[in-house]
PDB file of C-alpha atoms and ligand atoms in Angstrom:
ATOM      1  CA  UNK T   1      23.448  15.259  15.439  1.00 59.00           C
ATOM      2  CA  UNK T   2      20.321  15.066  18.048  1.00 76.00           C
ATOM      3  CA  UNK T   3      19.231  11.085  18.150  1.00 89.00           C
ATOM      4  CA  UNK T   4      15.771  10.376  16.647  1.00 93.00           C
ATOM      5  CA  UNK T   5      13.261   9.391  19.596  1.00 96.00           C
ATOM      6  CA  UNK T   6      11.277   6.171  18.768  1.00 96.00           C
ATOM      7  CA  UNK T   7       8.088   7.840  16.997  1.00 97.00           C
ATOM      8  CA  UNK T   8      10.195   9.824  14.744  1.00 97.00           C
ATOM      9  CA  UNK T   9      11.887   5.954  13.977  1.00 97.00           C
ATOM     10  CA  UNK T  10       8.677   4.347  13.458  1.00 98.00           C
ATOM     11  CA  UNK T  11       7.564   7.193  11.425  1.00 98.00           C
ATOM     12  CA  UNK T  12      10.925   6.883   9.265  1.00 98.00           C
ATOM     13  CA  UNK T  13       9.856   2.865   9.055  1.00 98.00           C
ATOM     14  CA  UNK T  14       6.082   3.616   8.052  1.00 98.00           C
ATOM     15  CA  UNK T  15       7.059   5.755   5.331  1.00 98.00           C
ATOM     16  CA  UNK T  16      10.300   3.149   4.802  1.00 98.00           C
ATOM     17  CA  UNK T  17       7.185   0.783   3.968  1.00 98.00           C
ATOM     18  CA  UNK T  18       4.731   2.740   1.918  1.00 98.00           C
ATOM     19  CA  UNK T  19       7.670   3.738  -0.552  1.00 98.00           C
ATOM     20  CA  UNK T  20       7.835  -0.572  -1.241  1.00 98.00           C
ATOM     21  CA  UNK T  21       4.467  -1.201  -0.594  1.00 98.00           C
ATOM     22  CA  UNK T  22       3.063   1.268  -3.289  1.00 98.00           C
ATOM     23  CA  UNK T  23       6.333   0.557  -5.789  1.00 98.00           C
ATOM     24  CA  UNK T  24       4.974  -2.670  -5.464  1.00 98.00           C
ATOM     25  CA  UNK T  25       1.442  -2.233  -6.453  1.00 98.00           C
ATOM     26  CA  UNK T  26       2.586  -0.351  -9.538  1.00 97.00           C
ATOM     27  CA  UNK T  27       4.621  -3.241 -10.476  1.00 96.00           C
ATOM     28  CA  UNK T  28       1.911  -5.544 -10.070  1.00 96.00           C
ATOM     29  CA  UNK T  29      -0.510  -3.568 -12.268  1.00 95.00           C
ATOM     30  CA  UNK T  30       2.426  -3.345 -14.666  1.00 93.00           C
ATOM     31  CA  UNK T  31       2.405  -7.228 -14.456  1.00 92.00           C
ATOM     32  CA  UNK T  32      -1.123  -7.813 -14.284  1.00 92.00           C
ATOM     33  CA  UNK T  33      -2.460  -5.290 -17.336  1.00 87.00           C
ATOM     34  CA  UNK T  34       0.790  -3.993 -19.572  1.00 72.00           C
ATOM     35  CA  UNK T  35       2.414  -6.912 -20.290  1.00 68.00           C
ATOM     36  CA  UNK T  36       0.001  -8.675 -22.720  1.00 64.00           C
ATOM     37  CA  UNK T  37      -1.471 -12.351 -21.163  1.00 68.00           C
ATOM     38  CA  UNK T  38       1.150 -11.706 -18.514  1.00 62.00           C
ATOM     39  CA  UNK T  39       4.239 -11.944 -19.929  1.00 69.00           C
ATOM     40  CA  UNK T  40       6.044 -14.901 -20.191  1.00 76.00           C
ATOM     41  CA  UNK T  41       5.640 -17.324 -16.938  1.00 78.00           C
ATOM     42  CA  UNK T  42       8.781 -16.394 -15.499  1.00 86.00           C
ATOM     43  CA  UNK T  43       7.931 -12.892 -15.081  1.00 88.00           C
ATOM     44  CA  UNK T  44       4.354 -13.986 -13.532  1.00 91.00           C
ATOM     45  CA  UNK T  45       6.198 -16.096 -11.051  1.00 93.00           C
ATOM     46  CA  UNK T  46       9.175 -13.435 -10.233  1.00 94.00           C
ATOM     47  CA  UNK T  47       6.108 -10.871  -9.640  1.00 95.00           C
ATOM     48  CA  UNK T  48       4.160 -13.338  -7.305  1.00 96.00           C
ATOM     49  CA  UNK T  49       7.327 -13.868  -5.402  1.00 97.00           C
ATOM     50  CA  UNK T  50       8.236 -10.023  -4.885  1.00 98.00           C
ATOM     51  CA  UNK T  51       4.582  -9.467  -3.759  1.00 98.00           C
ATOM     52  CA  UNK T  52       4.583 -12.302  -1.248  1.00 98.00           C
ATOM     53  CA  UNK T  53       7.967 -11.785   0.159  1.00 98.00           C
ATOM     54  CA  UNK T  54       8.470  -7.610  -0.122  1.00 98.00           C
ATOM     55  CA  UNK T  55       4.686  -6.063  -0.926  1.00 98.00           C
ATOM     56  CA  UNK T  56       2.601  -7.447   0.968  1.00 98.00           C
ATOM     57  CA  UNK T  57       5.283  -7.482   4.277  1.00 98.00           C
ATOM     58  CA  UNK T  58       5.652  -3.451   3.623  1.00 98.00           C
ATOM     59  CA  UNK T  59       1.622  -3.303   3.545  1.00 98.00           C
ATOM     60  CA  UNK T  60       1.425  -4.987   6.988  1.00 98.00           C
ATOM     61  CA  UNK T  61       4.297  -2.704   8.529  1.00 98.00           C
ATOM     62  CA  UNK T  62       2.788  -0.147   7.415  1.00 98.00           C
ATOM     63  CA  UNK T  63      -0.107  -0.410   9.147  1.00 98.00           C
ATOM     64  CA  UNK T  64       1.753  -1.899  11.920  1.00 98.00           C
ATOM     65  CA  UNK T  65       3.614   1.419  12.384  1.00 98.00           C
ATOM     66  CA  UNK T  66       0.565   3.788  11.271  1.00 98.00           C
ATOM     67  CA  UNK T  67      -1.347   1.989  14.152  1.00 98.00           C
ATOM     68  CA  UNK T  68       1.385   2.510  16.794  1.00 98.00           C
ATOM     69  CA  UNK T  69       1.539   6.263  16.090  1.00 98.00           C
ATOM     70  CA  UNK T  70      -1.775   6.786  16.202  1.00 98.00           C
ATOM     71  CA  UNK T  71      -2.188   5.235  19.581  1.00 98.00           C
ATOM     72  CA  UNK T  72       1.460   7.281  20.646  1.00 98.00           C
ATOM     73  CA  UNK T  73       0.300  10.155  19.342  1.00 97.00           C
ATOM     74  CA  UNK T  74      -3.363   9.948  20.664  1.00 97.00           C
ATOM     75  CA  UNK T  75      -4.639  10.660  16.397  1.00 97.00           C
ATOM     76  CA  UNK T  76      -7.265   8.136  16.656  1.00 96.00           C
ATOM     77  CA  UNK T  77      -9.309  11.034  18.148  1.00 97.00           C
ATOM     78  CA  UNK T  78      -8.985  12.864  14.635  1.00 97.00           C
ATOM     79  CA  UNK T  79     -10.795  12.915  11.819  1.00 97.00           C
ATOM     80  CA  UNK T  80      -8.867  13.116   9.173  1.00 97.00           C
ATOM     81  CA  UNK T  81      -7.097   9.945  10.515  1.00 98.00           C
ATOM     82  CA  UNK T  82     -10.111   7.672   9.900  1.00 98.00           C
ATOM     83  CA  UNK T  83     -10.609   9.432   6.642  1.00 98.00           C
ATOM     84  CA  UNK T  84      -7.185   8.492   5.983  1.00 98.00           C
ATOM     85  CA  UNK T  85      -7.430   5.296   7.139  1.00 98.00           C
ATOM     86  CA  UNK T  86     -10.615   4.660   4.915  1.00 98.00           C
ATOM     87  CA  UNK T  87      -8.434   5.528   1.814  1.00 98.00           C
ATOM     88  CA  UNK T  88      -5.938   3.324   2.662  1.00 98.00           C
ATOM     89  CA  UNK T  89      -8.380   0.079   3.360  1.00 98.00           C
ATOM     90  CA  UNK T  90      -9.148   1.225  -0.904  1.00 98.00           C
ATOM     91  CA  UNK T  91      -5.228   0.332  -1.900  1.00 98.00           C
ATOM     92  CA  UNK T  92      -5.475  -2.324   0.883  1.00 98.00           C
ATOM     93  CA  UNK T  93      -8.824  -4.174  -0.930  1.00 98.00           C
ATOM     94  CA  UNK T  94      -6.510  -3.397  -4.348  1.00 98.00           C
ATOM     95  CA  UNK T  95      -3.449  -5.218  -2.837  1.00 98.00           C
ATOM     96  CA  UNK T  96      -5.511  -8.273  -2.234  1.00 98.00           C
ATOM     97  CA  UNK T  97      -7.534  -8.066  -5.840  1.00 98.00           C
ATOM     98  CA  UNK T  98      -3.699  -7.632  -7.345  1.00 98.00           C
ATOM     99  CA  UNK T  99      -2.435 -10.541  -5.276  1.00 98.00           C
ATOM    100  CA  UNK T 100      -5.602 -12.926  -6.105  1.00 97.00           C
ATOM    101  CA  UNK T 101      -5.289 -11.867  -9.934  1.00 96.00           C
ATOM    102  CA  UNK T 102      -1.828 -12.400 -10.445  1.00 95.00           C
ATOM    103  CA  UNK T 103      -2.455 -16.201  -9.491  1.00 94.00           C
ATOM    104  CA  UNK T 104      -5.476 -16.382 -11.606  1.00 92.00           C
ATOM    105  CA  UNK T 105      -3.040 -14.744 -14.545  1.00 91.00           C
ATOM    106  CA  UNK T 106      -0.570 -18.112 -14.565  1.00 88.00           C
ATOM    107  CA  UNK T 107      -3.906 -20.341 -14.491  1.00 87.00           C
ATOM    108  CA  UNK T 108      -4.450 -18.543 -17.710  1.00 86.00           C
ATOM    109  CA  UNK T 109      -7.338 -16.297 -16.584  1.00 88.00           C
ATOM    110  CA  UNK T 110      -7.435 -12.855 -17.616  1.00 88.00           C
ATOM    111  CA  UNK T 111      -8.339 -10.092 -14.722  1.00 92.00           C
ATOM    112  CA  UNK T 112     -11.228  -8.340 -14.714  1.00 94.00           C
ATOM    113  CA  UNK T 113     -11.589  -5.088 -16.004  1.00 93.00           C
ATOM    114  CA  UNK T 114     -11.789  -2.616 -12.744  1.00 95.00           C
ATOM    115  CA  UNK T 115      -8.351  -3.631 -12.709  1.00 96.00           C
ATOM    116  CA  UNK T 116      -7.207  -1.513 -15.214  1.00 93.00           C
ATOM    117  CA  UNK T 117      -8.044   1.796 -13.042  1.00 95.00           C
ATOM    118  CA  UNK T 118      -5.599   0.506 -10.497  1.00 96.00           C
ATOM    119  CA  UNK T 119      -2.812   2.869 -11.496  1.00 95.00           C
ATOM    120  CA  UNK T 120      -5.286   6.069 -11.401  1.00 97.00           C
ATOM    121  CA  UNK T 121      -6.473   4.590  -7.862  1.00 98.00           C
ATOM    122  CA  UNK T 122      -3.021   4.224  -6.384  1.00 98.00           C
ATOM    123  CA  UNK T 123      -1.652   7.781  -8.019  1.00 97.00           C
ATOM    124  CA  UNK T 124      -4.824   9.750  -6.810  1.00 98.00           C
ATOM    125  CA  UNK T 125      -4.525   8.210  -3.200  1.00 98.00           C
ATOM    126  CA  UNK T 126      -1.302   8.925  -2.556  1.00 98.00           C
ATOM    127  CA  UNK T 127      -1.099  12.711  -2.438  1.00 98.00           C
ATOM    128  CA  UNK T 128      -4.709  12.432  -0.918  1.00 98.00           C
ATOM    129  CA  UNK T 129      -3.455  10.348   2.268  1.00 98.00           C
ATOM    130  CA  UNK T 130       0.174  12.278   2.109  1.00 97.00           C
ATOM    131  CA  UNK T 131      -2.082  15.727   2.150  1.00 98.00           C
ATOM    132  CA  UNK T 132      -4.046  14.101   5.216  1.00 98.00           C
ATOM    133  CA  UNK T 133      -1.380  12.916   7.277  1.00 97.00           C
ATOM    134  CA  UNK T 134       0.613  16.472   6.815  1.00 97.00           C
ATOM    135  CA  UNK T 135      -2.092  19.096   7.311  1.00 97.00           C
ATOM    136  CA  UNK T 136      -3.799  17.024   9.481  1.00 97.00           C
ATOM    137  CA  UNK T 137      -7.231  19.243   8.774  1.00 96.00           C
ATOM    138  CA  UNK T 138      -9.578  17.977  10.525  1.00 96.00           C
TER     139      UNK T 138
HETATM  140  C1  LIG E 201      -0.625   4.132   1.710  1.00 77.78           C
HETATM  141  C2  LIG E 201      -0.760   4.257   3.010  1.00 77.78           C
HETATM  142  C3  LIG E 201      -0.233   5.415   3.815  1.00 77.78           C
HETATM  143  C4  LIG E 201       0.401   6.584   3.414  1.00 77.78           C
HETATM  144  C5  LIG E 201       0.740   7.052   2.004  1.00 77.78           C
HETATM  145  C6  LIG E 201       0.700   7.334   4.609  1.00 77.78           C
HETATM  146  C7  LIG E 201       1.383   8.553   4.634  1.00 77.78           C
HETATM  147  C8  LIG E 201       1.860   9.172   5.755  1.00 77.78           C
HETATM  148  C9  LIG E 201       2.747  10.315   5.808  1.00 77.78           C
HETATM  149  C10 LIG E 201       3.288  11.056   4.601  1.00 77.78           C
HETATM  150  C11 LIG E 201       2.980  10.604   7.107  1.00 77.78           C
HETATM  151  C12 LIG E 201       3.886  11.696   7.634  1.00 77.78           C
HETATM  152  C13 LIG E 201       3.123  12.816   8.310  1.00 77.78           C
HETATM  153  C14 LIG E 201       4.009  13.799   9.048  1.00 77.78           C
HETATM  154  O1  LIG E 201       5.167  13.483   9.368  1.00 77.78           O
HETATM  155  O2  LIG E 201       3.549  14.911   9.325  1.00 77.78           O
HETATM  156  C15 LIG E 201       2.215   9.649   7.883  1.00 77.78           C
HETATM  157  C16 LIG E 201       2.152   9.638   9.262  1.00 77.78           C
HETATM  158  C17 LIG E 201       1.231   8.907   9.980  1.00 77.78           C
HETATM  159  N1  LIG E 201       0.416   7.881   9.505  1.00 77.78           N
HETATM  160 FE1  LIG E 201       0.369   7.220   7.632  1.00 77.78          FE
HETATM  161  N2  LIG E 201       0.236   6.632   5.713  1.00 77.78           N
HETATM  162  C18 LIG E 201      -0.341   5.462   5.262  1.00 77.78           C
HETATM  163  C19 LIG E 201      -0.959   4.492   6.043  1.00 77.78           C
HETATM  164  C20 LIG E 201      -1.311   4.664   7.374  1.00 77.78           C
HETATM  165  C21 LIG E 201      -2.166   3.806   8.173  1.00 77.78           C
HETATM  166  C22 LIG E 201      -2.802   2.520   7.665  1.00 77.78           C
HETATM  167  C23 LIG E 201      -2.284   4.389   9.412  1.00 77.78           C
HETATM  168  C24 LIG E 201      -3.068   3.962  10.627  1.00 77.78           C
HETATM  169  C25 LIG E 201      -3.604   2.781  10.836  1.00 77.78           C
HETATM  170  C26 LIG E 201      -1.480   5.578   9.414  1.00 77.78           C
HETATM  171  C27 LIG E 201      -1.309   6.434  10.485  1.00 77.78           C
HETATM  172  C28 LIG E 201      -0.392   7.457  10.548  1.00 77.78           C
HETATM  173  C29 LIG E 201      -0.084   8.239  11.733  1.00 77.78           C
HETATM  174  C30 LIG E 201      -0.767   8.119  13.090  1.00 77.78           C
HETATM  175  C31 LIG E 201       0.937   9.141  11.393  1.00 77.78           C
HETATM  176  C32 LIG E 201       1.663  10.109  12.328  1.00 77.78           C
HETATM  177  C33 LIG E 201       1.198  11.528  12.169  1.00 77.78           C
HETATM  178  C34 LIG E 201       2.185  12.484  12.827  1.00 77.78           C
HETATM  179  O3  LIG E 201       2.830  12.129  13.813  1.00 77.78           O
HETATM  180  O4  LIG E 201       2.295  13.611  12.355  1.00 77.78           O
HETATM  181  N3  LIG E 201      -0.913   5.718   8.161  1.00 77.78           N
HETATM  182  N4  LIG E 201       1.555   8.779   7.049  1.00 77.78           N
END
């Protein structure tokens, strides 16, 4: 088998990091809106804990990898990249609202209602920045 060079491995780590990064917004919106008042504090506390020490890491590799192939690959010239790139400071902004509500959730605070399109935000993004990043249309 012919060795990977390094952008196909950071490639293989960006998507590596979306796959967690996005699982783990899901499961915070599960936390944050289906379970009623949060759940029970353990599961509050076991969410806050996988966001701090998996999500939010796979968010900042992401980009960390996303950045380095652009500047490899010389896509910063390209449209769709910024367009792209806009998209994904949207679930970025989310990540942070998710993040800040889940500790307002164990102070007893309920979150505010735009939360509750997160799910439709993060499933409509995703084949929208995939579709980007593939055809690469503009
Ligand atoms: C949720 C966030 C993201 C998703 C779902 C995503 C998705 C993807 C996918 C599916 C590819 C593979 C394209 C291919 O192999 O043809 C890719 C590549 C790439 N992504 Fe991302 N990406 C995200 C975030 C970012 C960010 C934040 C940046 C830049 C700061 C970025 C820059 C790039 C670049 C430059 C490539 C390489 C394109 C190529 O070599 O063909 N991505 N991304």
């Amino acid at each position: 088998m012919r060795g990977l060079g390094t952008y196909s491995w950071i490639l293989v780590v960006h998507i590596a990091a979306i796959s967690l990064w996005v699982g783990g917004m899901l499961a915070n919106d599960l936390a944050l809106l289906a379970v009623p008042s949060g759940g029970p504090p353990t599961a509050n506390r076991l969410m806050r804990r996988w966001n701090r020490s998996v999500t939010v890491p796979a968010m900042v590799v992401t980009w960390i990898a996303g950045a380095t192939m652009a500047i490899l690959g010389g896509w910063y010239v390209m449209g769709w990249l910024w367009l792209k790139i806009a998209v994904v400071l949207l679930l970025s902004a989310l990540e942070g609202a998710q993040t800040a509500n889940l500790r307002r959730l164990a102070e007893g605070r309920r979150p505010p209602a735009y939360l509750q399109f997160s799910s439709l935000v993060i499933v409509a993004a995703i084949p929208v920045i995939a579709t980007l990043a593939v055809a690469k249309p503009f």
